[in-house]
Short mmCIF file of C-alpha atoms (C1' of nucleotides) in Angstrom, two decimals:
data_model
loop_
_atom_site.label_atom_id
_atom_site.label_comp_id
_atom_site.label_asym_id
_atom_site.label_seq_id
_atom_site.Cartn_x
_atom_site.Cartn_y
_atom_site.Cartn_z
CA MET J 2 -32.73 -13.82 -12.30
CA PRO J 3 -31.50 -12.40 -15.64
CA LYS J 4 -29.69 -14.73 -17.96
CA TYR J 5 -26.37 -13.06 -17.79
CA LYS J 6 -26.29 -13.51 -14.00
CA ILE J 7 -27.27 -17.10 -14.17
CA ILE J 8 -24.51 -17.69 -16.95
CA ALA J 9 -22.06 -15.67 -14.98
CA ARG J 10 -22.58 -17.63 -11.81
CA GLN J 11 -22.11 -20.91 -13.41
CA MET J 12 -18.88 -19.49 -15.04
CA MET J 13 -17.70 -18.26 -11.67
CA ARG J 14 -18.18 -21.69 -10.23
CA LYS J 15 -16.19 -23.26 -12.77
CA ILE J 16 -13.54 -20.65 -12.53
CA ASN J 17 -13.26 -21.07 -8.77
CA SER J 18 -12.95 -24.85 -8.93
CA ASP J 19 -9.52 -26.37 -9.51
CA ASP J 20 -10.08 -27.15 -13.10
CA MET J 21 -8.88 -23.59 -13.76
CA LYS J 22 -5.84 -21.41 -12.97
CA GLN J 23 -4.65 -18.05 -13.94
CA GLY J 24 -4.02 -17.61 -17.51
CA ASP J 25 -6.42 -20.36 -18.59
CA LYS J 26 -7.98 -19.40 -21.77
CA LEU J 27 -11.92 -19.30 -21.65
CA ALA J 28 -14.12 -20.63 -24.54
CA SER J 29 -14.39 -17.96 -27.26
CA ILE J 30 -17.78 -15.65 -27.38
CA GLU J 31 -19.04 -17.34 -30.41
CA GLU J 32 -18.82 -20.75 -28.57
CA LEU J 33 -20.20 -19.43 -25.34
CA MET J 34 -23.23 -17.88 -27.50
CA LYS J 35 -23.93 -21.27 -28.79
CA TYR J 36 -23.34 -23.28 -25.56
CA PHE J 37 -25.78 -20.96 -23.60
CA ASP J 38 -27.84 -20.36 -26.46
CA VAL J 39 -27.88 -16.46 -26.11
CA GLY J 40 -27.11 -13.52 -28.06
CA LYS J 41 -23.84 -11.77 -28.23
CA ASN J 42 -24.66 -9.00 -26.12
CA THR J 43 -25.54 -11.23 -23.14
CA ILE J 44 -22.17 -12.77 -23.40
CA ILE J 45 -20.35 -9.67 -23.16
CA GLN J 46 -22.62 -8.53 -20.42
CA VAL J 47 -21.54 -11.92 -18.44
CA LEU J 48 -17.81 -11.19 -19.50
CA THR J 49 -17.77 -7.71 -18.33
CA LEU J 50 -19.26 -8.61 -15.00
CA LEU J 51 -16.69 -11.39 -14.57
CA GLU J 52 -14.17 -8.94 -15.42
CA ARG J 53 -15.31 -6.49 -13.10
CA GLN J 54 -15.51 -8.96 -10.22
CA GLY J 55 -11.96 -9.90 -10.87
CA TYR J 56 -12.36 -13.68 -12.20
CA ILE J 57 -11.06 -13.00 -15.66
CA TYR J 58 -9.32 -10.34 -17.94
CA GLN J 59 -10.17 -9.67 -21.17
CA VAL J 60 -7.46 -9.40 -24.18
CA ARG J 61 -8.79 -7.81 -27.26
CA GLY J 62 -8.42 -10.06 -30.44
CA SER J 63 -7.14 -12.91 -28.20
CA GLY J 64 -9.44 -14.22 -25.66
CA ASN J 65 -10.63 -14.22 -21.85
CA PHE J 66 -8.38 -15.35 -19.43
CA VAL J 67 -8.68 -16.71 -15.79
CA ARG J 68 -7.38 -14.61 -13.03
CA LYS J 69 -6.42 -15.87 -9.92
CA HIS J 70 -4.30 -14.54 -7.15
CA ARG J 71 -2.44 -16.68 -4.96
CA ARG J 72 -2.60 -15.29 -1.57
CA HIS J 73 -5.06 -16.37 1.28
CA GLY J 74 -6.30 -14.99 4.46
CA TYR J 75 -6.57 -11.43 3.11
CA ILE J 76 -9.82 -9.60 3.74
CA ASN J 77 -11.13 -8.33 0.59
CA ILE J 78 -11.79 -4.68 1.72
CA LEU J 79 -14.78 -4.25 -0.57
CA GLU J 80 -16.49 -7.48 1.42
CA ALA J 81 -15.13 -6.11 4.80
CA ASN J 82 -18.76 -6.58 6.07
CA GLY J 83 -19.85 -10.00 5.05
CA PHE J 84 -16.33 -11.19 5.00
CA GLN J 85 -17.50 -14.76 4.94
CA SER J 86 -16.90 -14.83 1.47
CA THR J 87 -13.17 -13.73 1.33
CA LEU J 88 -12.48 -15.62 4.97
CA GLN J 89 -14.62 -18.60 4.11
CA GLY J 90 -13.29 -21.66 5.92
CA PHE J 91 -12.20 -19.80 9.05
CA ARG J 92 -14.30 -19.80 12.16
CA LEU J 93 -15.56 -16.10 12.76
CA GLY J 94 -17.10 -14.94 15.95
CA SER J 95 -18.94 -11.63 17.28
CA GLU J 96 -19.16 -10.71 20.87
CA MET J 97 -21.56 -7.74 21.60
CA LEU J 98 -20.18 -5.32 23.79
CA ASP J 99 -23.03 -2.64 23.43
CA LEU J 100 -26.22 -2.14 21.76
CA LYS J 101 -28.52 0.85 22.40
CA ILE J 102 -30.61 3.16 20.72
CA ILE J 103 -29.04 6.82 20.85
CA LYS J 104 -29.16 10.44 18.98
CA PRO J 105 -26.45 10.89 16.67
CA ASN J 106 -23.37 13.09 17.39
CA THR J 107 -22.07 15.75 14.89
CA GLU J 108 -19.96 13.02 13.15
CA VAL J 109 -22.73 10.33 12.77
CA MET J 110 -25.16 13.01 11.46
CA ALA J 111 -22.78 14.01 8.90
CA ASN J 112 -21.81 10.56 7.67
CA LEU J 113 -25.38 9.01 7.79
CA ASP J 114 -26.92 12.36 6.34
CA ILE J 115 -29.67 12.70 9.23
CA THR J 116 -30.63 15.34 11.45
CA ALA J 117 -30.05 15.43 15.27
CA GLU J 118 -33.45 14.17 16.14
CA GLU J 119 -33.33 10.90 14.24
CA ASP J 120 -32.59 7.85 16.31
CA VAL J 121 -29.71 5.48 15.48
CA TYR J 122 -29.04 1.94 16.74
CA TYR J 123 -25.40 2.08 18.30
CA VAL J 124 -23.47 -1.48 18.03
CA LYS J 125 -20.06 -2.06 19.62
CA ARG J 126 -18.75 -5.50 18.81
CA LEU J 127 -15.64 -7.52 19.18
CA ARG J 128 -14.92 -9.79 16.23
CA SER J 129 -12.76 -12.88 16.28
CA ILE J 130 -11.26 -15.21 14.01
CA GLU J 131 -10.39 -18.92 14.82
CA GLY J 132 -10.89 -17.45 18.60
CA ARG J 133 -8.24 -14.88 18.19
CA LYS J 134 -9.72 -11.31 18.51
CA PHE J 135 -9.13 -9.34 15.38
CA ALA J 136 -11.29 -6.14 15.34
CA VAL J 137 -13.34 -3.67 17.44
CA GLU J 138 -16.38 -2.28 15.56
CA ARG J 139 -18.52 0.45 16.33
CA SER J 140 -21.50 0.86 13.91
CA TYR J 141 -24.46 3.25 13.76
CA TYR J 142 -27.61 2.42 11.94
CA VAL J 143 -30.33 4.57 10.88
CA LYS J 144 -33.33 3.53 13.00
CA ASP J 145 -35.90 4.30 10.20
CA ILE J 146 -34.20 1.71 8.15
CA VAL J 147 -33.23 -0.76 10.55
CA PRO J 148 -36.08 -0.68 12.92
CA TYR J 149 -35.10 -3.53 15.09
CA LEU J 150 -31.67 -5.09 16.33
CA ASN J 151 -31.08 -7.51 19.25
CA GLN J 152 -28.29 -9.61 20.75
CA GLU J 153 -28.77 -12.51 18.43
CA ILE J 154 -29.03 -10.73 15.41
CA VAL J 155 -25.71 -8.80 16.26
CA GLU J 156 -23.69 -11.71 17.23
CA GLU J 157 -24.95 -13.40 14.02
CA SER J 158 -24.46 -11.70 11.05
CA ILE J 159 -26.16 -8.00 10.83
CA PHE J 160 -25.82 -7.75 7.05
CA ARG J 161 -27.31 -11.40 6.19
CA TYR J 162 -30.39 -9.91 8.71
CA LEU J 163 -30.45 -6.62 6.78
CA MET J 164 -30.60 -8.36 3.53
CA GLU J 165 -32.65 -11.56 3.94
CA ASP J 166 -34.96 -10.59 6.54
CA LEU J 167 -35.36 -6.79 6.32
CA LYS J 168 -34.85 -7.20 2.19
CA LEU J 169 -32.57 -4.04 2.33
CA LYS J 170 -30.97 -3.73 -1.13
CA PRO J 171 -27.49 -2.37 -0.36
CA GLY J 172 -26.19 -0.27 -3.18
CA PHE J 173 -22.53 1.18 -3.05
CA THR J 174 -20.06 1.96 -0.39
CA ASP J 175 -17.26 4.39 0.66
CA HIS J 176 -14.31 3.31 2.59
CA PHE J 177 -11.72 5.58 4.54
CA LEU J 178 -8.85 3.58 6.06
CA ARG J 179 -6.01 5.26 8.00
CA VAL J 180 -3.11 3.73 10.47
CA GLY J 181 -2.87 5.01 13.91
CA LYS J 182 -1.89 4.38 17.36
CA LEU J 183 -4.09 2.25 19.61
CA ASN J 184 -5.62 4.17 22.80
CA GLN J 185 -5.72 2.28 26.18
CA GLU J 186 -9.34 1.21 25.62
CA ASN J 187 -9.02 -0.41 22.23
CA ALA J 188 -5.63 -1.95 23.20
CA GLU J 189 -7.03 -3.81 26.02
CA LEU J 190 -9.89 -5.13 24.05
CA LEU J 191 -7.44 -6.37 21.57
CA ASN J 192 -5.00 -7.58 23.82
CA LEU J 193 -2.49 -4.99 22.52
CA ASN J 194 -0.53 -2.57 24.24
CA THR J 195 -1.35 1.21 24.17
CA GLY J 196 0.50 2.83 21.05
CA ASP J 197 0.49 -0.28 19.14
CA PRO J 198 -0.30 0.05 15.48
CA THR J 199 -3.73 -0.24 14.06
CA ALA J 200 -5.78 -0.12 10.85
CA PHE J 201 -8.82 2.21 11.19
CA LEU J 202 -11.33 1.68 8.67
CA GLU J 203 -14.60 3.75 8.37
CA SER J 204 -17.41 2.66 6.01
CA ILE J 205 -20.38 4.27 4.91
CA TYR J 206 -23.03 1.94 3.36
CA TYR J 207 -25.68 3.22 1.20
CA LEU J 208 -28.88 1.59 -0.20
CA GLU J 209 -29.57 1.13 -3.69
CA ASN J 210 -31.47 4.41 -3.67
CA GLY J 211 -28.50 6.35 -2.40
CA GLN J 212 -29.50 6.53 1.21
CA PRO J 213 -26.89 5.92 3.74
CA PHE J 214 -28.03 3.41 6.60
CA ASP J 215 -24.76 2.08 8.30
CA TYR J 216 -21.69 4.08 9.38
CA SER J 217 -19.08 1.66 10.82
CA LYS J 218 -15.81 2.39 12.64
CA VAL J 219 -13.54 -0.60 12.86
CA LEU J 220 -10.07 -0.87 14.54
CA TYR J 221 -8.07 -3.98 13.21
CA HIS J 222 -5.50 -5.94 15.21
CA TYR J 223 -2.33 -5.39 13.22
CA GLU J 224 -0.90 -8.81 13.61
CA GLU J 225 -4.31 -10.56 12.61
CA THR J 226 -5.26 -8.66 9.71
CA GLN J 227 -4.40 -7.94 5.96
CA PHE J 228 -6.35 -6.59 3.35
CA PHE J 229 -6.65 -7.13 -0.23
CA ILE J 230 -7.95 -4.91 -3.07
CA GLN J 231 -8.51 -5.86 -6.74
CA GLY J 232 -7.88 -3.30 -9.30
CA THR J 233 -9.58 -3.85 -12.66
CA ASN J 234 -8.78 -2.21 -15.78
CA ASN J 235 -9.24 1.50 -15.75
CA MET J 236 -9.02 1.87 -19.44
CA GLU J 237 -7.84 5.45 -20.63
CA LEU J 238 -10.36 8.04 -20.18
CA MET R 487 -11.89 6.55 -29.10
CA PRO R 488 -15.37 4.90 -29.22
CA LYS R 489 -18.61 7.04 -28.54
CA TYR R 490 -19.43 5.61 -25.30
CA LYS R 491 -15.87 6.95 -23.93
CA ILE R 492 -16.41 10.34 -25.13
CA ILE R 493 -19.73 10.73 -24.07
CA ALA R 494 -18.52 9.46 -20.50
CA ARG R 495 -15.75 11.77 -20.58
CA GLN R 496 -18.14 14.89 -21.40
CA MET R 497 -20.54 13.52 -18.43
CA MET R 498 -17.66 13.05 -16.08
CA ARG R 499 -16.44 16.90 -16.56
CA LYS R 500 -20.05 17.88 -16.08
CA ILE R 501 -20.59 15.82 -12.86
CA ASN R 502 -17.22 16.79 -11.27
CA SER R 503 -18.09 20.58 -12.07
CA ASP R 504 -19.78 22.55 -9.04
CA ASP R 505 -22.94 22.29 -11.17
CA MET R 506 -23.64 18.98 -9.64
CA LYS R 507 -23.85 17.45 -6.08
CA GLN R 508 -24.64 14.29 -4.60
CA GLY R 509 -28.13 13.11 -5.54
CA ASP R 510 -28.68 15.35 -8.57
CA LYS R 511 -30.69 13.39 -11.18
CA LEU R 512 -29.25 13.12 -14.48
CA ALA R 513 -31.11 13.45 -17.58
CA SER R 514 -33.15 10.14 -18.65
CA ILE R 515 -31.82 7.50 -21.16
CA GLU R 516 -34.01 8.73 -23.62
CA GLU R 517 -32.89 12.24 -23.40
CA LEU R 518 -29.58 11.42 -23.54
CA MET R 519 -29.96 9.07 -26.62
CA LYS R 520 -31.45 12.12 -28.36
CA TYR R 521 -29.07 14.65 -27.11
CA PHE R 522 -25.92 12.58 -28.08
CA ASP R 523 -27.53 10.90 -31.05
CA VAL R 524 -26.67 7.49 -30.16
CA GLY R 525 -28.54 4.11 -29.29
CA LYS R 526 -29.82 2.88 -26.16
CA ASN R 527 -27.17 0.41 -25.64
CA THR R 528 -24.43 2.99 -25.88
CA ILE R 529 -25.88 5.11 -23.31
CA ILE R 530 -26.16 2.17 -21.16
CA GLN R 531 -22.52 1.65 -21.87
CA VAL R 532 -21.79 4.89 -20.71
CA LEU R 533 -23.84 4.72 -17.55
CA THR R 534 -22.29 1.41 -16.38
CA LEU R 535 -18.99 3.07 -16.97
CA LEU R 536 -19.68 5.95 -14.85
CA GLU R 537 -21.39 3.63 -12.28
CA ARG R 538 -18.39 1.31 -12.29
CA GLN R 539 -16.22 4.85 -11.80
CA GLY R 540 -17.97 5.85 -8.87
CA TYR R 541 -19.51 8.86 -10.68
CA ILE R 542 -23.27 7.98 -10.48
CA TYR R 543 -25.44 5.15 -8.66
CA GLN R 544 -28.42 3.70 -10.90
CA VAL R 545 -32.02 3.36 -9.34
CA ARG R 546 -34.14 1.06 -11.28
CA GLY R 547 -37.49 2.50 -12.57
CA SER R 548 -36.47 6.07 -11.16
CA GLY R 549 -33.08 7.38 -12.82
CA ASN R 550 -29.49 7.82 -12.29
CA PHE R 551 -27.92 10.11 -9.55
CA VAL R 552 -24.74 11.86 -9.10
CA ARG R 553 -22.53 10.18 -6.53
CA LYS R 554 -19.85 12.22 -4.63
CA HIS R 555 -18.18 11.93 -1.37
CA ARG R 556 -17.30 14.53 0.78
CA ARG R 557 -13.65 14.16 1.88
CA HIS R 558 -10.56 15.57 0.56
CA GLY R 559 -6.79 14.50 1.03
CA TYR R 560 -7.44 10.74 0.65
CA ILE R 561 -5.32 8.55 -1.69
CA ASN R 562 -7.54 6.26 -3.85
CA ILE R 563 -6.00 3.05 -3.25
CA LEU R 564 -6.96 1.95 -6.95
CA GLU R 565 -4.91 5.08 -7.80
CA ALA R 566 -2.09 4.66 -5.52
CA ASN R 567 0.34 4.68 -8.46
CA GLY R 568 -0.60 7.81 -10.60
CA PHE R 569 -2.09 9.44 -7.64
CA GLN R 570 -2.03 12.53 -9.39
CA SER R 571 -5.78 12.19 -9.98
CA THR R 572 -6.73 11.93 -6.58
CA LEU R 573 -4.16 14.38 -5.00
CA GLN R 574 -4.48 16.89 -7.70
CA GLY R 575 -3.60 20.16 -6.39
CA PHE R 576 -1.06 19.08 -3.98
CA ARG R 577 2.60 19.40 -4.67
CA LEU R 578 4.47 15.69 -5.12
CA GLY R 579 7.71 14.85 -5.30
CA SER R 580 9.94 11.94 -5.71
CA GLU R 581 13.63 11.51 -4.60
CA MET R 582 15.67 8.62 -5.97
CA LEU R 583 17.57 6.75 -3.36
CA ASP R 584 18.49 3.86 -5.60
CA LEU R 585 18.31 2.58 -9.08
CA LYS R 586 19.91 -0.73 -10.41
CA ILE R 587 19.58 -3.73 -12.55
CA ILE R 588 19.67 -6.80 -10.30
CA LYS R 589 18.58 -10.65 -10.38
CA PRO R 590 15.34 -11.27 -8.46
CA ASN R 591 15.25 -12.89 -5.10
CA THR R 592 12.53 -15.52 -4.44
CA GLU R 593 9.90 -13.14 -3.53
CA VAL R 594 10.27 -11.16 -6.48
CA MET R 595 10.47 -14.08 -8.84
CA ALA R 596 7.25 -15.23 -7.20
CA ASN R 597 5.54 -11.95 -7.57
CA LEU R 598 6.53 -11.06 -11.09
CA ASP R 599 6.27 -14.57 -12.32
CA ILE R 600 9.89 -14.84 -13.71
CA THR R 601 12.65 -16.89 -13.40
CA ALA R 602 16.09 -16.27 -11.69
CA GLU R 603 17.88 -15.37 -14.70
CA GLU R 604 15.61 -12.50 -16.02
CA ASP R 605 16.93 -9.00 -15.26
CA VAL R 606 14.66 -6.48 -12.87
CA TYR R 607 15.14 -2.78 -12.27
CA TYR R 608 15.20 -1.80 -8.66
CA VAL R 609 14.16 1.47 -7.61
CA LYS R 610 14.02 2.99 -4.06
CA ARG R 611 12.21 6.24 -4.00
CA LEU R 612 11.27 8.68 -1.19
CA ARG R 613 7.85 10.32 -1.95
CA SER R 614 6.77 13.63 -0.81
CA ILE R 615 3.71 15.70 -0.64
CA GLU R 616 3.74 19.47 -0.08
CA GLY R 617 7.54 18.80 0.66
CA ARG R 618 6.71 16.39 3.41
CA LYS R 619 7.92 12.99 3.24
CA PHE R 620 4.90 10.60 3.08
CA ALA R 621 6.19 7.24 1.56
CA VAL R 622 9.25 4.91 1.00
CA GLU R 623 8.55 2.68 -2.08
CA ARG R 624 10.77 -0.08 -3.48
CA SER R 625 9.61 -1.48 -6.92
CA TYR R 626 10.95 -4.10 -9.12
CA TYR R 627 10.38 -3.79 -12.92
CA VAL R 628 10.76 -6.72 -15.49
CA LYS R 629 13.57 -5.66 -17.79
CA ASP R 630 12.20 -7.36 -20.52
CA ILE R 631 9.05 -4.86 -20.58
CA VAL R 632 10.62 -1.88 -19.18
CA PRO R 633 14.08 -1.95 -20.90
CA TYR R 634 15.22 1.51 -19.71
CA LEU R 635 14.87 3.75 -16.65
CA ASN R 636 17.02 6.67 -15.45
CA GLN R 637 17.29 9.03 -12.70
CA GLU R 638 15.13 11.88 -14.63
CA ILE R 639 12.27 9.40 -15.38
CA VAL R 640 12.46 7.87 -11.95
CA GLU R 641 11.86 11.39 -10.22
CA GLU R 642 9.01 12.42 -12.56
CA SER R 643 6.48 9.68 -13.05
CA ILE R 644 7.26 6.26 -14.24
CA PHE R 645 3.89 5.38 -14.80
CA ARG R 646 3.71 8.34 -17.34
CA TYR R 647 6.90 7.19 -18.89
CA LEU R 648 5.59 3.66 -19.30
CA MET R 649 2.42 4.40 -20.79
CA GLU R 650 3.17 7.36 -22.87
CA ASP R 651 6.56 6.78 -24.12
CA LEU R 652 6.74 2.99 -23.94
CA LYS R 653 3.32 2.42 -25.01
CA LEU R 654 2.71 0.02 -22.44
CA LYS R 655 -1.00 -0.96 -21.68
CA PRO R 656 -1.74 -1.27 -17.93
CA GLY R 657 -4.40 -3.97 -17.35
CA PHE R 658 -5.41 -4.80 -13.75
CA THR R 659 -3.75 -4.99 -10.39
CA ASP R 660 -3.57 -6.76 -7.20
CA HIS R 661 -2.96 -4.74 -3.85
CA PHE R 662 -2.20 -6.45 -0.37
CA LEU R 663 -2.18 -4.05 2.47
CA ARG R 664 -0.91 -4.74 5.97
CA VAL R 665 -0.06 -2.59 9.23
CA GLY R 666 2.97 -2.98 10.99
CA LYS R 667 5.65 -1.29 13.05
CA LEU R 668 8.53 0.66 11.23
CA ASN R 669 12.28 -0.77 11.38
CA GLN R 670 14.95 1.74 12.04
CA GLU R 671 15.96 2.24 8.71
CA ASN R 672 12.51 3.14 7.21
CA ALA R 673 11.60 5.20 10.44
CA GLU R 674 14.67 7.27 9.60
CA LEU R 675 13.71 7.95 5.92
CA LEU R 676 10.46 9.02 6.94
CA ASN R 677 11.54 11.03 10.11
CA LEU R 678 9.54 8.94 12.38
CA ASN R 679 10.74 6.61 15.22
CA THR R 680 11.30 2.80 15.37
CA GLY R 681 8.48 1.11 16.00
CA ASP R 682 5.79 3.55 15.05
CA PRO R 683 3.01 2.54 12.81
CA THR R 684 2.81 2.38 9.27
CA ALA R 685 0.97 1.13 6.16
CA PHE R 686 2.49 -1.43 3.94
CA LEU R 687 1.18 -1.88 0.63
CA GLU R 688 2.32 -4.25 -2.01
CA SER R 689 1.14 -4.03 -5.43
CA ILE R 690 1.49 -5.93 -8.65
CA TYR R 691 0.73 -4.22 -11.74
CA TYR R 692 -0.12 -6.38 -14.81
CA LEU R 693 -0.26 -5.50 -18.70
CA GLU R 694 -3.51 -5.99 -20.49
CA ASN R 695 -2.28 -9.47 -21.49
CA GLY R 696 -1.81 -10.62 -17.95
CA GLN R 697 1.78 -10.42 -17.60
CA PRO R 698 3.23 -8.70 -14.36
CA PHE R 699 5.52 -6.10 -14.82
CA ASP R 700 6.13 -4.00 -11.71
CA TYR R 701 5.94 -5.30 -8.15
CA SER R 702 5.96 -2.54 -5.51
CA LYS R 703 6.13 -2.32 -1.81
CA VAL R 704 5.53 0.90 -0.24
CA LEU R 705 5.72 1.96 3.51
CA TYR R 706 3.36 4.97 4.06
CA HIS R 707 3.79 7.67 6.94
CA TYR R 708 0.94 6.95 9.14
CA GLU R 709 0.36 10.67 9.77
CA GLU R 710 0.39 12.04 6.26
CA THR R 711 -1.78 9.11 4.56
CA GLN R 712 -5.10 7.93 4.41
CA PHE R 713 -6.76 5.83 1.70
CA PHE R 714 -9.99 5.86 -0.05
CA ILE R 715 -11.85 2.90 -1.54
CA GLN R 716 -15.00 3.03 -3.22
CA GLY R 717 -17.36 0.17 -3.45
CA THR R 718 -20.04 -0.24 -6.23
CA ASN R 719 -22.78 -2.23 -6.27
CA ASN R 720 -22.13 -5.76 -6.18
CA MET R 721 -25.61 -7.06 -6.90
CA GLU R 722 -26.74 -10.59 -5.79
CA LEU R 723 -24.81 -13.07 -7.55
"C1'" DA H 150 -6.14 -14.20 -43.84
"C1'" DA H 151 -8.73 -16.12 -39.99
"C1'" DG H 152 -9.91 -15.87 -35.43
"C1'" DT H 153 -11.71 -13.09 -31.94
"C1'" DG H 154 -13.18 -9.44 -29.29
"C1'" DG H 155 -15.28 -4.32 -29.19
"C1'" DT H 156 -18.71 -1.06 -30.60
"C1'" DC H 157 -23.07 0.17 -32.24
"C1'" DT H 158 -28.09 0.36 -33.98
"C1'" DA H 159 -33.14 -0.45 -33.95
"C1'" DG H 160 -36.67 -2.67 -31.79
"C1'" DA H 161 -38.98 -5.65 -28.62
"C1'" DC H 162 -40.26 -6.83 -24.07
"C1'" DC H 163 -39.77 -6.89 -19.02
"C1'" DA H 164 -39.43 -4.90 -14.04
"C1'" DC H 165 -39.57 -1.42 -11.24
"C1'" DT H 166 -40.91 3.33 -9.32
"C1'" DG H 167 -43.67 7.20 -8.68
"C1'" DT H 168 -48.04 9.61 -8.90
"C1'" DC G 434 -50.81 4.20 -15.66
"C1'" DA G 435 -46.88 6.72 -17.38
"C1'" DG G 436 -42.01 7.19 -16.79
"C1'" DT G 437 -37.86 5.15 -16.64
"C1'" DG G 438 -34.36 1.78 -16.38
"C1'" DG G 439 -32.80 -3.24 -17.48
"C1'" DT G 440 -32.49 -7.47 -20.55
"C1'" DC G 441 -31.99 -9.63 -24.89
"C1'" DT G 442 -31.63 -10.40 -29.93
"C1'" DA G 443 -29.99 -10.26 -34.74
"C1'" DG G 444 -27.06 -8.26 -37.44
"C1'" DA G 445 -23.39 -4.81 -39.30
"C1'" DC G 446 -18.81 -3.38 -39.07
"C1'" DC G 447 -14.41 -2.22 -36.95
"C1'" DA G 448 -9.80 -3.44 -34.37
"C1'" DC G 449 -6.50 -6.15 -32.67
"C1'" DT G 450 -3.58 -10.92 -32.34
"C1'" DT G 451 -2.41 -14.69 -33.99
"C1'" DT G 452 -0.56 -17.73 -37.64
#
DNA sequence: AAGTGGTCTAGACCACTGT
DNA sequence: CAGTGGTCTAGACCACTTT
């Protein structure tokens, strides 16, 4: 683990603690250099990372300041999988409704960038929070990359299994979100009425090397879910 | 404008052109150093920026590759204001429904971090794309920061006015998104029926120095809008 | 003017990928 | 092993904010 990540972790813990609140000023770069005994660029790397992760904001000529929003219970959409982090403290559950190996249809082929001959795992899950159903998820995993899944994995955390056991390295993600009306099947699964509103989120997950391995379609219960998206300085380009 | 931004711009134009497609490999860092006649760290800064903006993905020991998603017509939620960029090529309109100076209520006070005595501009707009109504927006601007607004500005681009004329420097943003049912007033504005689904997006815009200046609540037409959110490598922390 | 952050260089060395 | 990206340093100089 490189120095700048170790330092960043440490500072993130500090910022997350109750010691610090929105607008609090961090130590200056020079002080941080001395304290951690590293060069300036390393501190800059740390601060860039913290800024990008939404922990701080940087003000030229003035200092670095803690950034904290005040709302709780929102799903950070960029962590919509592995939402353990944003929804920590809530009791989450996953009920497996279906699990099988299939050949992809056109939609799945296009989104996972595979041919009709390649196998995919199809997983259908009902997700709950504090015992309340909040989402129906249909996911497709490229079998060449995810060679094995079972009920136990699927009802625990698939992403933890992929990362820790299969040692897959997730790279980037594309999310597409629409709003629509529930059909009968999905309404029944969520204990809602046909025609009720829903957030429909499609996500494509790519490995570090750019290969897509997971295409997920999730329908959220409109009364149980709210999303949070953090924007960082886009600077003038 | 620093070197790394100039180079980044140039490379972004190149990547956006039809010359390059998803997965194409960029020149190596050493080649880029020679070509642009700059040091390694400067190129690294460029690549970090491009990666963060979703233009490329980086693969250690292998190279940098073009990232392009294939869907069009989606609003990049991180550019939900100033969506000219994501929806370029579409004809956008803004009809002013209301514009006045008011005292903030509790909700506005909390989100803009102001007292009950400070004035805010209240702006209500109906936004359209290609002549079709797609969103109702209610925004609150801190008058101390935005001292003047009129119909012309409001029907053009408020953000362009803030940045170019008032020289405000936007910093970061918090977005909160929920799904719900339209009430009668908003349904009528969007030519929909009461109870139809809608995406409800609340956004707080902060200046570079961390001060909030704009609190916006937008209701989107569920048939006319879809959102795109790009996730970049979160690395292990 | 002093304090603080931002950009940039040159060079060293490490870590990973691909052949 | 060669190619390529990632981390890190020390130091110079610039730009902005604050007092």
